[in-house]
mmCIF file of C-alpha atoms in Angstrom:
data_model
loop_
_atom_site.group_PDB
_atom_site.id
_atom_site.type_symbol
_atom_site.label_atom_id
_atom_site.label_comp_id
_atom_site.label_asym_id
_atom_site.label_seq_id
_atom_site.Cartn_x
_atom_site.Cartn_y
_atom_site.Cartn_z
ATOM 1 C CA MET A 1 -150.024 -58.123 -151.522
ATOM 2 C CA ARG A 2 -151.231 -61.812 -152.621
ATOM 3 C CA LYS A 3 -154.153 -61.325 -154.775
ATOM 4 C CA LEU A 4 -157.545 -62.819 -153.446
ATOM 5 C CA GLY A 5 -160.429 -64.049 -155.296
ATOM 6 C CA THR A 6 -163.900 -63.354 -154.117
ATOM 7 C CA ILE A 7 -164.434 -67.086 -152.650
ATOM 8 C CA ASP A 8 -160.880 -66.754 -151.195
ATOM 9 C CA LEU A 9 -162.042 -63.692 -149.506
ATOM 10 C CA GLU A 10 -165.304 -65.416 -148.284
ATOM 11 C CA ILE A 11 -163.302 -68.375 -146.804
ATOM 12 C CA LEU A 12 -160.801 -66.097 -144.968
ATOM 13 C CA HIS A 13 -163.551 -63.683 -143.682
ATOM 14 C CA LEU A 14 -165.136 -66.939 -142.513
ATOM 15 C CA ALA A 15 -162.010 -67.760 -140.540
ATOM 16 C CA ILE A 16 -161.892 -64.192 -139.022
ATOM 17 C CA ASN A 17 -165.542 -64.404 -137.727
ATOM 18 C CA GLU A 18 -164.933 -67.915 -135.941
ATOM 19 C CA ASN A 19 -161.646 -66.596 -134.233
ATOM 20 C CA GLY A 20 -159.244 -67.591 -136.721
ATOM 21 C CA THR A 21 -160.216 -71.319 -136.941
ATOM 22 C CA PHE A 22 -162.929 -72.936 -138.622
ATOM 23 C CA ASN A 23 -164.160 -76.701 -139.492
ATOM 24 C CA GLU A 24 -166.733 -78.544 -141.622
ATOM 25 C CA ASN A 25 -169.718 -77.297 -139.405
ATOM 26 C CA ASN A 26 -168.938 -73.886 -139.834
ATOM 27 C CA LEU A 27 -168.488 -74.326 -143.681
ATOM 28 C CA GLU A 28 -171.895 -76.277 -143.658
ATOM 29 C CA ASN A 29 -173.523 -73.333 -142.085
ATOM 30 C CA SER A 30 -172.244 -70.691 -144.228
ATOM 31 C CA GLU A 31 -172.965 -69.282 -147.659
ATOM 32 C CA LEU A 32 -170.156 -71.314 -149.020
ATOM 33 C CA LYS A 33 -172.016 -74.684 -148.897
ATOM 34 C CA ARG A 34 -173.636 -73.211 -152.105
ATOM 35 C CA LEU A 35 -170.389 -73.943 -154.059
ATOM 36 C CA GLY A 36 -170.837 -77.824 -153.782
ATOM 37 C CA VAL A 37 -168.146 -80.072 -151.825
ATOM 38 C CA GLY A 38 -165.775 -80.358 -155.031
ATOM 39 C CA LYS A 39 -165.431 -76.662 -155.595
ATOM 40 C CA LEU A 40 -165.016 -75.942 -151.853
ATOM 41 C CA LEU A 41 -162.257 -78.541 -151.386
ATOM 42 C CA ASP A 42 -160.353 -77.095 -154.312
ATOM 43 C CA SER A 43 -160.544 -73.721 -152.980
ATOM 44 C CA LEU A 44 -159.496 -74.847 -149.547
ATOM 45 C CA ALA A 45 -156.607 -76.851 -150.907
ATOM 46 C CA ILE A 46 -155.430 -73.839 -153.060
ATOM 47 C CA LEU A 47 -155.607 -71.535 -150.143
ATOM 48 C CA LYS A 48 -153.577 -74.068 -148.226
ATOM 49 C CA ASP A 49 -150.874 -74.303 -150.843
ATOM 50 C CA ARG A 50 -150.610 -70.481 -150.943
ATOM 51 C CA LYS A 51 -150.042 -70.617 -147.338
ATOM 52 C CA MET A 52 -153.078 -68.615 -146.570
ATOM 53 C CA ILE A 53 -154.647 -71.178 -144.223
ATOM 54 C CA SER A 54 -153.147 -74.265 -142.421
ATOM 55 C CA LEU A 55 -154.603 -77.619 -141.575
ATOM 56 C CA ASN A 56 -154.962 -78.654 -138.208
ATOM 57 C CA SER A 57 -154.731 -82.285 -136.984
ATOM 58 C CA ASP A 58 -158.449 -82.233 -136.054
ATOM 59 C CA GLY A 59 -159.527 -81.403 -139.661
ATOM 60 C CA SER A 60 -160.024 -77.734 -139.087
ATOM 61 C CA PHE A 61 -158.338 -74.759 -140.442
ATOM 62 C CA THR A 62 -156.605 -71.671 -139.283
ATOM 63 C CA ILE A 63 -155.852 -68.644 -141.061
ATOM 64 C CA THR A 64 -152.253 -67.568 -141.109
ATOM 65 C CA GLU A 65 -150.702 -64.399 -140.135
ATOM 66 C CA LEU A 66 -149.635 -64.118 -144.050
ATOM 67 C CA ALA A 67 -153.420 -64.051 -145.020
ATOM 68 C CA ARG A 68 -154.249 -61.665 -141.961
ATOM 69 C CA GLU A 69 -151.765 -59.194 -143.467
ATOM 70 C CA ILE A 70 -153.834 -58.666 -146.474
ATOM 71 C CA LEU A 71 -156.890 -57.072 -144.763
ATOM 72 C CA TRP A 72 -156.895 -57.799 -141.160
ATOM 73 C CA SER A 73 -153.641 -56.466 -139.770
ATOM 74 C CA ASN A 74 -153.359 -53.102 -137.803
ATOM 75 C CA ASN A 75 -150.058 -52.681 -139.622
ATOM 76 C CA ILE A 76 -151.808 -51.683 -142.744
ATOM 77 C CA PRO A 77 -153.632 -48.323 -142.880
ATOM 78 C CA THR A 78 -157.356 -48.263 -142.882
ATOM 79 C CA TRP A 79 -157.237 -46.508 -146.186
ATOM 80 C CA ALA A 80 -155.098 -49.287 -147.774
ATOM 81 C CA ARG A 81 -157.215 -51.898 -146.392
ATOM 82 C CA ILE A 82 -160.332 -50.563 -148.055
ATOM 83 C CA LEU A 83 -158.688 -50.288 -151.294
ATOM 84 C CA ARG A 84 -157.418 -53.850 -151.137
ATOM 85 C CA LEU A 85 -160.872 -54.989 -150.431
ATOM 86 C CA LEU A 86 -162.410 -52.951 -153.058
ATOM 87 C CA GLN A 87 -159.801 -54.716 -155.550
ATOM 88 C CA ILE A 88 -161.518 -57.706 -154.836
ATOM 89 C CA LYS A 89 -165.077 -56.776 -154.983
ATOM 90 C CA SER A 90 -167.371 -53.796 -154.807
ATOM 91 C CA CYS A 91 -168.929 -53.502 -151.254
ATOM 92 C CA ASN A 92 -171.428 -51.080 -149.629
ATOM 93 C CA MET A 93 -170.689 -49.500 -145.963
ATOM 94 C CA GLY A 94 -171.908 -52.552 -144.228
ATOM 95 C CA GLN A 95 -170.081 -55.096 -145.959
ATOM 96 C CA ILE A 96 -166.925 -52.993 -145.586
ATOM 97 C CA GLU A 97 -167.445 -52.841 -141.909
ATOM 98 C CA ASP A 98 -168.261 -56.422 -141.672
ATOM 99 C CA ILE A 99 -165.328 -57.702 -143.524
ATOM 100 C CA LEU A 100 -162.576 -55.473 -142.160
ATOM 101 C CA LYS A 101 -163.795 -55.278 -138.743
ATOM 102 C CA ILE A 102 -163.408 -51.526 -138.567
ATOM 103 C CA SER A 103 -165.876 -49.055 -137.034
ATOM 104 C CA LYS A 104 -168.211 -47.182 -139.489
ATOM 105 C CA GLU A 105 -167.112 -43.960 -138.020
ATOM 106 C CA GLU A 106 -163.608 -44.449 -138.973
ATOM 107 C CA LEU A 107 -164.484 -46.053 -142.239
ATOM 108 C CA SER A 108 -166.422 -43.083 -143.285
ATOM 109 C CA VAL A 109 -163.561 -40.557 -142.799
ATOM 110 C CA GLU A 110 -161.248 -42.723 -144.892
ATOM 111 C CA ILE A 111 -163.724 -43.658 -147.412
ATOM 112 C CA GLU A 112 -164.384 -39.950 -147.921
ATOM 113 C CA LYS A 113 -160.721 -39.284 -148.196
ATOM 114 C CA LEU A 114 -160.492 -41.826 -150.832
ATOM 115 C CA ARG A 115 -163.573 -40.502 -152.616
ATOM 116 C CA LYS A 116 -162.263 -37.026 -152.902
ATOM 117 C CA ASN A 117 -158.774 -38.224 -154.098
ATOM 118 C CA GLN A 118 -160.828 -40.107 -156.898
ATOM 119 C CA PHE A 119 -159.417 -43.355 -155.700
ATOM 120 C CA ILE A 120 -163.082 -45.007 -155.164
ATOM 121 C CA LEU A 121 -166.319 -43.891 -156.717
ATOM 122 C CA MET A 122 -169.974 -44.254 -154.896
ATOM 123 C CA SER A 123 -172.743 -45.344 -156.933
ATOM 124 C CA PRO A 124 -176.422 -45.226 -155.378
ATOM 125 C CA GLN A 125 -178.221 -48.447 -156.084
ATOM 126 C CA ARG A 126 -181.656 -49.327 -155.374
ATOM 127 C CA LEU A 127 -182.348 -52.433 -153.066
ATOM 128 C CA ASP A 128 -185.711 -53.413 -151.723
ATOM 129 C CA GLU A 129 -187.011 -49.863 -152.163
ATOM 130 C CA LYS A 130 -183.839 -48.652 -150.322
ATOM 131 C CA ILE A 131 -180.877 -46.601 -151.840
ATOM 132 C CA ILE A 132 -177.688 -48.244 -151.025
ATOM 133 C CA LYS A 133 -174.348 -46.450 -151.506
ATOM 134 C CA VAL A 134 -171.914 -49.044 -153.332
ATOM 135 C CA TYR A 135 -168.244 -48.236 -153.429
ATOM 136 C CA GLU A 136 -165.976 -49.350 -156.212
ATOM 137 C CA ILE A 137 -162.011 -48.844 -156.825
ATOM 138 C CA LEU A 138 -161.048 -46.438 -159.867
ATOM 139 C CA PRO A 139 -158.131 -47.039 -161.717
ATOM 140 C CA GLU A 140 -156.177 -44.315 -159.814
ATOM 141 C CA GLY A 141 -157.037 -46.190 -156.578
ATOM 142 C CA THR A 142 -155.761 -49.532 -158.206
ATOM 143 C CA GLU A 143 -152.568 -47.795 -159.445
ATOM 144 C CA THR A 144 -151.978 -46.282 -155.730
ATOM 145 C CA ILE A 145 -152.532 -49.509 -153.963
ATOM 146 C CA ASP A 146 -150.434 -51.423 -156.253
ATOM 147 C CA LYS A 147 -147.423 -48.854 -155.926
ATOM 148 C CA THR A 148 -147.582 -49.483 -152.075
ATOM 149 C CA GLU A 149 -146.057 -52.952 -152.816
ATOM 150 C CA THR A 150 -142.700 -51.147 -153.679
ATOM 151 C CA ASP A 151 -142.962 -47.629 -152.191
ATOM 152 C CA GLY A 152 -144.741 -48.446 -149.088
ATOM 153 C CA PHE A 153 -147.758 -46.764 -147.471
ATOM 154 C CA GLU A 154 -146.257 -43.649 -146.030
ATOM 155 C CA ASN A 155 -145.106 -42.151 -149.349
ATOM 156 C CA THR A 156 -148.877 -42.207 -150.742
ATOM 157 C CA LYS A 157 -150.000 -38.624 -150.656
ATOM 158 C CA PHE A 158 -153.541 -37.206 -150.072
ATOM 159 C CA GLY A 159 -154.499 -33.803 -151.548
ATOM 160 C CA ASP A 160 -157.161 -31.368 -151.501
ATOM 161 C CA PRO A 161 -160.009 -32.059 -154.214
ATOM 162 C CA LYS A 162 -159.172 -30.539 -157.770
ATOM 163 C CA PRO A 163 -161.582 -28.535 -159.676
ATOM 164 C CA ALA A 164 -162.453 -31.652 -161.858
ATOM 165 C CA GLU A 165 -162.682 -33.771 -158.838
ATOM 166 C CA ILE A 166 -165.368 -31.230 -157.304
ATOM 167 C CA THR A 167 -167.133 -31.219 -160.335
ATOM 168 C CA SER A 168 -167.479 -35.111 -160.046
ATOM 169 C CA ILE A 169 -168.536 -35.139 -156.735
ATOM 170 C CA ILE A 170 -171.278 -32.479 -157.508
ATOM 171 C CA ASP A 171 -172.408 -34.717 -160.423
ATOM 172 C CA GLU A 172 -172.599 -37.721 -157.966
ATOM 173 C CA ILE A 173 -174.891 -35.561 -155.738
ATOM 174 C CA GLY A 174 -177.241 -34.821 -158.539
ATOM 175 C CA LYS A 175 -177.324 -38.380 -159.711
ATOM 176 C CA GLU A 176 -178.100 -39.572 -156.220
ATOM 177 C CA ILE A 177 -180.952 -37.225 -155.849
ATOM 178 C CA GLN A 178 -182.586 -38.373 -158.663
ATOM 179 C CA GLU A 179 -182.885 -41.590 -157.138
ATOM 180 C CA PHE A 180 -184.657 -40.046 -153.895
ATOM 181 C CA GLN A 181 -188.340 -40.308 -153.436
ATOM 182 C CA LEU A 182 -189.035 -36.688 -154.087
ATOM 183 C CA GLU A 183 -191.236 -34.396 -156.114
ATOM 184 C CA GLN A 184 -189.585 -33.628 -159.445
ATOM 185 C CA THR A 185 -190.100 -29.940 -158.728
ATOM 186 C CA LYS A 186 -187.938 -30.491 -155.858
ATOM 187 C CA LYS A 187 -185.307 -32.553 -157.433
ATOM 188 C CA ASP A 188 -185.155 -29.675 -160.216
ATOM 189 C CA SER A 189 -184.739 -27.218 -157.529
ATOM 190 C CA ILE A 190 -181.762 -29.003 -156.041
ATOM 191 C CA SER A 191 -180.104 -29.683 -159.440
ATOM 192 C CA GLU A 192 -180.535 -26.096 -160.346
ATOM 193 C CA LYS A 193 -178.638 -24.872 -156.842
ATOM 194 C CA LEU A 194 -175.813 -27.372 -157.660
ATOM 195 C CA SER A 195 -175.437 -25.966 -161.126
ATOM 196 C CA ARG A 196 -175.128 -22.557 -159.549
ATOM 197 C CA LEU A 197 -172.711 -23.983 -157.309
ATOM 198 C CA LYS A 198 -170.464 -25.023 -160.112
ATOM 199 C CA ASP A 199 -170.973 -21.743 -161.739
ATOM 200 C CA LYS A 200 -169.765 -19.889 -158.548
ATOM 201 C CA LEU A 201 -166.716 -22.324 -158.205
ATOM 202 C CA GLU A 202 -165.891 -21.355 -161.898
ATOM 203 C CA ILE A 203 -165.671 -25.231 -162.680
#
């Protein structure tokens, strides 16, 4: 896979949102205008040199099939598209859904599979008094998605969670509970139950 930076992703995402082709007006009305004309032109030129976008006769740009194959092709499994995206930037569920154009229902299943196999990590973060789940790729996830370049997607195996992975999931739940607006006694009660669960599992 050709690596993308966050600005590259933003430009290509704009193209996807505009049915594949965008122009100066689309750029001006997007968050990309914060970059300034010079930086934006440099970024467009680099993407064009890398054959990620093509320049049209009217001055607009069109995303190429080469670029679509990175994150927006049905030939790429959903789990791989998620890992590729998280290699570029950490995202919450809404951002993943918006960028990849995949339903939340399908994403939820694939994200849980990746989480159980220790390929990604979910971290609760507070934003405007709300708790947002942010996903980031783990070293195992990076290694797995990089290996698909030579081994293909079909050779990636997903297994059942190992004891250490189950422990990690329980610990994550415990941390997330501490972020909730609950009475401390309630938090302590839930934490105690999680601890007893670990003991029952003998992990």
